CSV table of C-alpha atoms in Angstrom, one decimal:
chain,number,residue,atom,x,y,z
A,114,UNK,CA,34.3,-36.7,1.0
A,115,UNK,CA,36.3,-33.9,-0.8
A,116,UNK,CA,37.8,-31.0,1.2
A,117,UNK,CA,39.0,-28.1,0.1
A,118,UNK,CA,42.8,-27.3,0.2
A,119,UNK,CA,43.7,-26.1,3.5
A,120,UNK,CA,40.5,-25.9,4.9
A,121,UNK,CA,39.7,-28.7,6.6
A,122,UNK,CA,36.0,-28.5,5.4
A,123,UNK,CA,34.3,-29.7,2.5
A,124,UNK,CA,33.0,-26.8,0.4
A,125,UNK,CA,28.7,-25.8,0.3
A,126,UNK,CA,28.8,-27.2,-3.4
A,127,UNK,CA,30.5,-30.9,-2.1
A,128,UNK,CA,27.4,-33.2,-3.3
A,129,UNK,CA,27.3,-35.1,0.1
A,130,UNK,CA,27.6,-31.8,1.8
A,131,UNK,CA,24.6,-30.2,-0.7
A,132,UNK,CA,22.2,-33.5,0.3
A,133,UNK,CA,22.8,-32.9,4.1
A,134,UNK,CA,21.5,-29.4,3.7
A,135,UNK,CA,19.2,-30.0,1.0
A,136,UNK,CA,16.4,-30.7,3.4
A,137,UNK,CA,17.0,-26.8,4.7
A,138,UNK,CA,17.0,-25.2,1.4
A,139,UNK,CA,13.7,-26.7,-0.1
A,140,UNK,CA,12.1,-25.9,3.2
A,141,UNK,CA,13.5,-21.6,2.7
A,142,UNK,CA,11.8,-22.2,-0.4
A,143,UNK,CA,8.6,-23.3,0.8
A,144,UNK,CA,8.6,-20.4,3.5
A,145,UNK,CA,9.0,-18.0,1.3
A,146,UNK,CA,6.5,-18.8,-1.0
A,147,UNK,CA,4.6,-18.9,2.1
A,148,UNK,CA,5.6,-15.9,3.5
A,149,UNK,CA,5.3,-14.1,0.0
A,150,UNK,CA,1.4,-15.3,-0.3
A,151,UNK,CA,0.5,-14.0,3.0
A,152,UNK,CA,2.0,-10.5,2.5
A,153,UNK,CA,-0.1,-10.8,-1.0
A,154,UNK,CA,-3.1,-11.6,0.7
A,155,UNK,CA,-3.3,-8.4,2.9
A,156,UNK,CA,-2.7,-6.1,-0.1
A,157,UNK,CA,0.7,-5.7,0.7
A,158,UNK,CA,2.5,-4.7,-2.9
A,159,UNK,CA,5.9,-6.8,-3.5
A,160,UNK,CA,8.8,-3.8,-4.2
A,161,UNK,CA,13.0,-4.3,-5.3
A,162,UNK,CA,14.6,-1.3,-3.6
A,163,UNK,CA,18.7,-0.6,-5.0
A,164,UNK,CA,21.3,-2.4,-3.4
A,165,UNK,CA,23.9,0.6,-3.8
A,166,UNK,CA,22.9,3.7,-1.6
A,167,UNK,CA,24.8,6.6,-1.1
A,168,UNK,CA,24.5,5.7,2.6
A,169,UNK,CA,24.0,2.5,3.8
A,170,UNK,CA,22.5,3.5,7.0
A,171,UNK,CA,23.7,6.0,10.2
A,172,UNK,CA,23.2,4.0,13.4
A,173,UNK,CA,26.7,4.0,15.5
A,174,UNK,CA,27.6,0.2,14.9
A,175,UNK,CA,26.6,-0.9,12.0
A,176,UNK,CA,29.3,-1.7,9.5
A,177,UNK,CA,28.9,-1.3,5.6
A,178,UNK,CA,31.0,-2.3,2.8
A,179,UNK,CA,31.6,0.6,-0.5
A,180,UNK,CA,32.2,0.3,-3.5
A,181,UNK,CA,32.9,3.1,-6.0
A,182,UNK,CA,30.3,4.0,-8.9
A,183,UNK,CA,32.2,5.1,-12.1
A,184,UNK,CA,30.4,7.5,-14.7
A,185,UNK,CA,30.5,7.4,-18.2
A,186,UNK,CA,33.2,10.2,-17.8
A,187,UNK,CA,35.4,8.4,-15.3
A,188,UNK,CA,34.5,10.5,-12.3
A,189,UNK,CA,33.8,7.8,-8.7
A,190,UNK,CA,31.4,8.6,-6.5
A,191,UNK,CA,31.6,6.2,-3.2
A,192,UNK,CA,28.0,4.2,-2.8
A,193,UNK,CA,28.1,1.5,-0.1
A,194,UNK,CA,25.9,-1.8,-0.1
A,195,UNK,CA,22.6,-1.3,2.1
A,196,UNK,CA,22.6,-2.8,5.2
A,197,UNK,CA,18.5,-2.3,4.7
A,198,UNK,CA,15.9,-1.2,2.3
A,199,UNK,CA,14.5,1.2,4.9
A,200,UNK,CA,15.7,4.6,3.7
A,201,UNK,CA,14.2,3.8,0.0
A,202,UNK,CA,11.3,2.0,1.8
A,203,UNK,CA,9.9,4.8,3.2
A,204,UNK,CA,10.8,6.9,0.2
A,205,UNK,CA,8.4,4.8,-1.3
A,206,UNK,CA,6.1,5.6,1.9
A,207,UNK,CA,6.3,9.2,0.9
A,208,UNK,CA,5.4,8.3,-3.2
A,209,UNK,CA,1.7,7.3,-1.5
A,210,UNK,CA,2.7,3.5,-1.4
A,211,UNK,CA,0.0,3.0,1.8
A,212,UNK,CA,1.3,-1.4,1.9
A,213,UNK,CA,5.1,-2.6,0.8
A,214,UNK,CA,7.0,-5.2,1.8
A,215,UNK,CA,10.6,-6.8,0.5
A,216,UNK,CA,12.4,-10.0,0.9
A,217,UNK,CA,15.6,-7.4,0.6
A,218,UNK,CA,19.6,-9.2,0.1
A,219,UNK,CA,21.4,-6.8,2.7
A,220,UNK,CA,25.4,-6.6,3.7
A,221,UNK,CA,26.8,-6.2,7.4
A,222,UNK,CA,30.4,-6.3,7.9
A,223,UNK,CA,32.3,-7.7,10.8
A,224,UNK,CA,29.1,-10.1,11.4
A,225,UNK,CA,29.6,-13.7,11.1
A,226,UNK,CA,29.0,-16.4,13.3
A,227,UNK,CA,26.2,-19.5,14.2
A,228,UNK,CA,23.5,-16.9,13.3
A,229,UNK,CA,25.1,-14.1,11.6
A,230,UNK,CA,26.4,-14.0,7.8
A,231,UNK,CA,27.7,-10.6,5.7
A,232,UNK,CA,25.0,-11.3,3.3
A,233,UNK,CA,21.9,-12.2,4.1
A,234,UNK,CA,18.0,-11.8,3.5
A,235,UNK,CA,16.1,-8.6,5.2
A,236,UNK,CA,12.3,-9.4,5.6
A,237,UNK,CA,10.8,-6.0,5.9
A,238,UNK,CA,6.9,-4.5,5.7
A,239,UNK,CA,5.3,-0.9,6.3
A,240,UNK,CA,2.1,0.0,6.9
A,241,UNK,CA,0.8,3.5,6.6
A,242,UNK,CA,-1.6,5.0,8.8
A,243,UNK,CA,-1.7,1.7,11.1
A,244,UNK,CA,-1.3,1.4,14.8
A,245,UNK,CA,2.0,0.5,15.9
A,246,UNK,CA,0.9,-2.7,17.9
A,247,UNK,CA,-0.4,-3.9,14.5
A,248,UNK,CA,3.3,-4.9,13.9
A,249,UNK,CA,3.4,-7.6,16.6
A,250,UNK,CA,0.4,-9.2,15.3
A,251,UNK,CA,2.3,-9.5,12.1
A,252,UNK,CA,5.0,-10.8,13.7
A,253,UNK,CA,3.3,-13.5,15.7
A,254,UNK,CA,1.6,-14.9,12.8
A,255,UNK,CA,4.6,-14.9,10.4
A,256,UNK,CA,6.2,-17.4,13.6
A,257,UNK,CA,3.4,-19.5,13.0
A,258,UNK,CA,3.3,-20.0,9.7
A,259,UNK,CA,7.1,-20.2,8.9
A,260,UNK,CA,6.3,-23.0,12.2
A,261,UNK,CA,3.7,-25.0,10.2
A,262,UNK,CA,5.4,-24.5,6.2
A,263,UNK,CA,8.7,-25.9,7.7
A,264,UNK,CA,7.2,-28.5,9.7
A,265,UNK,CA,8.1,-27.9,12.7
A,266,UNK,CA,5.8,-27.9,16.1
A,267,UNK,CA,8.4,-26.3,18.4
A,268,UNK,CA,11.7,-24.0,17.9
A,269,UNK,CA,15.1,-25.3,19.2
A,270,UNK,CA,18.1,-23.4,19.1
A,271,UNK,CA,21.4,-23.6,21.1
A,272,UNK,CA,19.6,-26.0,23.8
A,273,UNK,CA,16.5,-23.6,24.3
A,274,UNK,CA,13.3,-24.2,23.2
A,275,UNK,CA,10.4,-21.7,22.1
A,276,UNK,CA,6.4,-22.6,20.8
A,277,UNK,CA,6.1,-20.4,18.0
A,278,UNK,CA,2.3,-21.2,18.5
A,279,UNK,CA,2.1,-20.0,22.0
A,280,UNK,CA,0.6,-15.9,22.6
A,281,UNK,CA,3.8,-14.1,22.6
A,282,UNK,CA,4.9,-12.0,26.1
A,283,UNK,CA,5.3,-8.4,25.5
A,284,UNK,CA,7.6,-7.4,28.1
A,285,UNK,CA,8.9,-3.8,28.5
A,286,UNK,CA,12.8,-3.1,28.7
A,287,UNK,CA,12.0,-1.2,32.1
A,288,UNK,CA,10.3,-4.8,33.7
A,289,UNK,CA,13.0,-6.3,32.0
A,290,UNK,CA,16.0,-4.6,33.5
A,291,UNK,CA,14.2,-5.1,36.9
A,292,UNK,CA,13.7,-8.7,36.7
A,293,UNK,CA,16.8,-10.0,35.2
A,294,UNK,CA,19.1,-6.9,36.4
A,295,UNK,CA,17.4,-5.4,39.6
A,296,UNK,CA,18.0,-2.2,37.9
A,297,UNK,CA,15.4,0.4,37.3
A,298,UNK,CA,15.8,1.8,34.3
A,299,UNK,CA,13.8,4.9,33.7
A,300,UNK,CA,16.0,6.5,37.3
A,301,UNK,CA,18.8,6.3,34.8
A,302,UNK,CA,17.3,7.9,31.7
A,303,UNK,CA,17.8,11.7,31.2
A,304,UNK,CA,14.8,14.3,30.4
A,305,UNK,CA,14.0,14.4,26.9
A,306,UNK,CA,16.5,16.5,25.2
A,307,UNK,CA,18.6,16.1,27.7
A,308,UNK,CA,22.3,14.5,28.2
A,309,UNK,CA,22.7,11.4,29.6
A,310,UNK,CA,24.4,11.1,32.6
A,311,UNK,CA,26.3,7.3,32.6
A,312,UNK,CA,27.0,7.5,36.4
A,313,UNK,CA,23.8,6.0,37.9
A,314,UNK,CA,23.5,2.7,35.7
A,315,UNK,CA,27.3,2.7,35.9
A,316,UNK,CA,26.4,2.1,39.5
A,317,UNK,CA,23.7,0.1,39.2
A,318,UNK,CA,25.2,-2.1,36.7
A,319,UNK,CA,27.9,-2.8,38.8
A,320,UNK,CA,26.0,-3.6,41.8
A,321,UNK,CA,24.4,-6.3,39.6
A,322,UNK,CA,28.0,-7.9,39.0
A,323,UNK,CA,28.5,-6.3,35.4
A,324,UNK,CA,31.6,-5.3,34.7
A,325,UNK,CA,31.6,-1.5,33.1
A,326,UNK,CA,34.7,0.8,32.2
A,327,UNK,CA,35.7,4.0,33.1
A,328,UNK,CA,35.2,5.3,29.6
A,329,UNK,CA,31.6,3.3,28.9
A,330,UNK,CA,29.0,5.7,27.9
A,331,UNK,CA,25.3,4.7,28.8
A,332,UNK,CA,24.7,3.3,25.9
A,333,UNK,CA,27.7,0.9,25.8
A,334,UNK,CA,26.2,0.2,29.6
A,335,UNK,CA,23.0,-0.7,28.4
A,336,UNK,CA,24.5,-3.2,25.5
A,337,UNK,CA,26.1,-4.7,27.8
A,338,UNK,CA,23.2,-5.5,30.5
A,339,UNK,CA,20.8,-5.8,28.3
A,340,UNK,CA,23.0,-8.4,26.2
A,341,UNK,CA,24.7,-10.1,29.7
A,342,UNK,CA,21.4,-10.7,32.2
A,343,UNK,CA,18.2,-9.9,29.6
A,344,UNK,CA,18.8,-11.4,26.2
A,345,UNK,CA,19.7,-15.2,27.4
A,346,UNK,CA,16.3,-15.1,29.1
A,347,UNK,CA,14.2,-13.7,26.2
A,348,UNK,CA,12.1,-16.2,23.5
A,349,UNK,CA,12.4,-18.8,26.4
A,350,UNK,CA,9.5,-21.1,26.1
A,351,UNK,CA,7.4,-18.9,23.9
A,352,UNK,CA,8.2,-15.6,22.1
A,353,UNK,CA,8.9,-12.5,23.5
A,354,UNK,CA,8.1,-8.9,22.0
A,355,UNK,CA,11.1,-6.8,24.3
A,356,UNK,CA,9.1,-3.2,24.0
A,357,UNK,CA,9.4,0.3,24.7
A,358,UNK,CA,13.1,1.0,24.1
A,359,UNK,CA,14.2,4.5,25.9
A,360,UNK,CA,14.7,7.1,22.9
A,361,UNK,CA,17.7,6.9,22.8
A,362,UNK,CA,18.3,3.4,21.8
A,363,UNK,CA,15.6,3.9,18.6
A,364,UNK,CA,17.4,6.3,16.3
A,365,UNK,CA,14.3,6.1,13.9
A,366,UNK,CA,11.5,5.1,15.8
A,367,UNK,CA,8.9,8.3,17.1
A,368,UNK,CA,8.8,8.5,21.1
A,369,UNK,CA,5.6,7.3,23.0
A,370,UNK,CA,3.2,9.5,23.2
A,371,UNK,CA,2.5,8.9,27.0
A,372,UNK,CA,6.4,9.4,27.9
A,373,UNK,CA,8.5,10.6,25.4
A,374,UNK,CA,11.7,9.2,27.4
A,375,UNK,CA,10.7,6.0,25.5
A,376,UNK,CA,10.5,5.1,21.8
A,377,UNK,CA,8.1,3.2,20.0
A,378,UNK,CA,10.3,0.1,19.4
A,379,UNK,CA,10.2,-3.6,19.5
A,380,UNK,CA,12.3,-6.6,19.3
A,381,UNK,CA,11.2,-10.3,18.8
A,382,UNK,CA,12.8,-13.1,20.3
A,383,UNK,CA,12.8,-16.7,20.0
A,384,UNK,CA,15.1,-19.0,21.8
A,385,UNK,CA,17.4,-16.0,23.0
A,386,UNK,CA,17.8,-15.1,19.3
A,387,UNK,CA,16.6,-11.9,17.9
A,388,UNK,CA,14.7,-12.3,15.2
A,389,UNK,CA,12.9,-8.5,14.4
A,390,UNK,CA,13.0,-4.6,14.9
A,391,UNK,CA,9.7,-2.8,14.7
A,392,UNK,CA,9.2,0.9,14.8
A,393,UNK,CA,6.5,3.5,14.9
A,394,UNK,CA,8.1,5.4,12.4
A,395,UNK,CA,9.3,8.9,13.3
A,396,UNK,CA,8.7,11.3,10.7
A,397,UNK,CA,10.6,14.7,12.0
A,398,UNK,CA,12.9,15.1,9.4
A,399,UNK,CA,14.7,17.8,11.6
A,400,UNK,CA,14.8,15.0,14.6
A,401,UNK,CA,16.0,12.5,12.1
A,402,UNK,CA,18.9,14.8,11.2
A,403,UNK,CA,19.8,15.4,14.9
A,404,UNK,CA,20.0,11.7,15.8
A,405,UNK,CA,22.0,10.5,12.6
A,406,UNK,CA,24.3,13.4,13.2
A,407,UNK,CA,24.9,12.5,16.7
A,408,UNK,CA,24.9,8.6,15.2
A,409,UNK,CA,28.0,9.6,13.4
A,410,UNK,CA,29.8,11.6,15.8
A,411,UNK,CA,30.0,9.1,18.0
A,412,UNK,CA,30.8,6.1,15.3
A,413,UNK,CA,33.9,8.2,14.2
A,414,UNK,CA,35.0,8.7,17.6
A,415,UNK,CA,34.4,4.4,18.2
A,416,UNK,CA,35.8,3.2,14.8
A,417,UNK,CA,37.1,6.8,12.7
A,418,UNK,CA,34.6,6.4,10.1
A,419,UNK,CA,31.6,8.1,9.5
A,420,UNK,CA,28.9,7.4,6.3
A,421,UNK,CA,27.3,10.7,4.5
A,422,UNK,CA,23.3,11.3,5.9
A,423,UNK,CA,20.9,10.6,2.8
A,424,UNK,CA,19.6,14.0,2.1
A,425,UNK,CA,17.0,12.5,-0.6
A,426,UNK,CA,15.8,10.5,2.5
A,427,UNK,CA,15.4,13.2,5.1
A,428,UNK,CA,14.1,15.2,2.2
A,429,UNK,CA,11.4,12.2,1.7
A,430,UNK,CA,10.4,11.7,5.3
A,431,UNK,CA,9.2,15.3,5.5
A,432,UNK,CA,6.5,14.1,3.0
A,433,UNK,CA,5.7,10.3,4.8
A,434,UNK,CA,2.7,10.2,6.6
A,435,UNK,CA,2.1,8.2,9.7
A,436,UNK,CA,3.6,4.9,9.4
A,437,UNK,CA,4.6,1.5,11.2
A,438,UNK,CA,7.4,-0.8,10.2
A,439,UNK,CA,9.2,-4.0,11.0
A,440,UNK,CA,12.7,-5.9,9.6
A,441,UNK,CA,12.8,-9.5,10.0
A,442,UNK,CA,15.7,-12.0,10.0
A,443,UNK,CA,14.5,-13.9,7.6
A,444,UNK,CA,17.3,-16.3,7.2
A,445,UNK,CA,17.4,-16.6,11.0
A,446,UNK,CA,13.2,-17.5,10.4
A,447,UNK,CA,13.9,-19.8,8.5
A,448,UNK,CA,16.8,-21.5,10.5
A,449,UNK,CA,14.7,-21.9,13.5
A,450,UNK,CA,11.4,-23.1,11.3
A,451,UNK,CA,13.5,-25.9,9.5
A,452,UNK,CA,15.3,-27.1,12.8
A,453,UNK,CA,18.8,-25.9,11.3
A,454,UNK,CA,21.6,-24.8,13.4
A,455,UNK,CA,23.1,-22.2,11.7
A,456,UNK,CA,22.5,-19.6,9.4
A,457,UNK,CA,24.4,-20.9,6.4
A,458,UNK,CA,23.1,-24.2,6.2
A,459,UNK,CA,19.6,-22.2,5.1
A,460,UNK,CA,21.9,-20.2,2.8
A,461,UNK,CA,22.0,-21.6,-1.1
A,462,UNK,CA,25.1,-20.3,-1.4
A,463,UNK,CA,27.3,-19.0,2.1
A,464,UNK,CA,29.5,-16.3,0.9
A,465,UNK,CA,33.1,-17.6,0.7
A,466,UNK,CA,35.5,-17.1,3.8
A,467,UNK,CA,38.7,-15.1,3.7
């Protein structure tokens, strides 16, 4: 078998190599076809959203990569690669688009790993005027028939197992952090609008043997119980829909209406892996503004960067109505429906390593 120089490993295009992960690809194929026919079926309408946004998204800990535009005169203008579709999504929302959905090629930095690749396919749908719970109906289903397309009756991943055809449990963070954490979450949340005090799930982290600096804000708390004692356990068996996020932790999803100290947002797991974010979409373009601001702040203070807000975006959401949307793995779908185990044996082409 032919390695490359240095490496060790024979490249993704090594014909032996290629025939091992063959199987992979033609099933990503079939999924999507799958996937794409199902989406059609509701009166969902296909879109292609730009790659190059003038900002790739304002959540704390996402990394982008930039490029510079060049005009015709030679002036550059920085423009990063999306790390989602979402911001023109729901500019499309606001055109009167009422069904959309895109199989979107998005770009993380610093993400690489079993599961995670710098490039990688973004499944993502929006609903207007739809209930929010809608979404993890969708997301149940999609399981299912990524399940049957790839031919497989059960998901494996990392030694757990999950039954994609099994009712999904919809589990709030707040039962979550009590049964895997003993820690009760909402006696740790501020008042809306209010500051959040780190001190009492400091302490009650701690108490539950997790180790939290001096300096950890409760957000870097949170992250770390909720990644430590809640996400091993989640997908375990059959999926899990991990629900009703506090506010703080949904930068653009709209709070509950029954208490506003939590935010319309899901996750779906599968074998401990995460595989979708859903949101009832907020819509406040002066609350949007707030929370990307703060987003910023406090990535410059983490990492001394900072990406511009999307005025044309905040300018759009004023003019969205009502709406409900979900991004999806799809890659990470499609690893777990083939019976791969990682993501870049699903991936035509991996993006070369340094």
């Amino acid at each position: 078998m032919k390695l490359v120089s240095g490496s060790g490993q024979s490249p993704w295009w090594d014909r032996d190599v290629h025939a091992d992960r063959r199987p992979f690809l033609l099933a990503r194929s079939r999924i999507t076809a799958a996937v794409r026919a199902w989406f059609l079926a509701r009166d969902f309408l296909e879109v292609e959203t730009p790659i190059l946004q003038v900002s790739p998204g304002n959540e704390a800990h996402l990394h982008a990569f930039a490029t510079d535009l060049i005009a015709p005169d030679g002036t550059r203008h920085t423009l990063h690669l999306r790390t989602s579709p979402e911001f023109t999504a729901k500019k499309l929302l606001a055109a009167g688009e009422p069904r959309i959905f895109e199989l979107a090629r998005v770009f993380r930095n610093r993400e690489r790993g079993m599961a995670h690749h710098p490039e990688f396919t973004m499944l993502e749908w929006y609903r207007a005027q739809a209930p929010y719970a809608g979404l993890m109906d969708d997301c149940a289903a999609l399981l299912q028939l990524a399940a049957r397309t790839g031919g497989q009756s059960g998901f494996s991943y990392r030694g757990a197992t999950c039954d994609p055809f099994a009712a999904p449990e919809r589990l709030t963070l707040t039962a979550a952090f009590a049964r895997h954490a003993g820690i009760d979450l909402p006696s740790t949340l501020p008042a809306p609008g209010g500051a959040a005090d780190p001190a009492p799930l400091a302490a009650a982290a701690r108490a539950a043997g997790i180790r939290v600096a001096d300096d950890d804000g409760w957000a870097d708390i949170f992250s770390k119980v909720l990644v430590e004692r809640v996400e091993p356990h989640l997908g375990m068996g059959r999926p899990t829909l991990l629900c009703d996020y506090p506010l703080s932790e949904a930068a653009l999803a709209r709070p509950k209406p029954e208490d506003p100290r939590f935010a319309e947002r899901f996750e779906l797991y599968a074998c401990g892996l995460e595989l979708a974010n859903a949101f009832g979409e907020l819509t406040d373009a002066n609350e949007q503004r707030r929370r990307f601001t703060h987003e910023m702040e406090l990535k410059d203070r983490l990492y001394g960067e900072r990406y511009p807000l999307d005025e044309d975006f905040l300018a759009a959401l004023a003019h969205m109505p009502e709406a409900v949307g979900c991004a999806m793995g799809f890659d990470r779908l499609v690893m777990l429906a083939s019976g791969a185990r990682r993501i870049e044996d699903v991936l035509w082409a991996p993006v070369a390593s340094a």
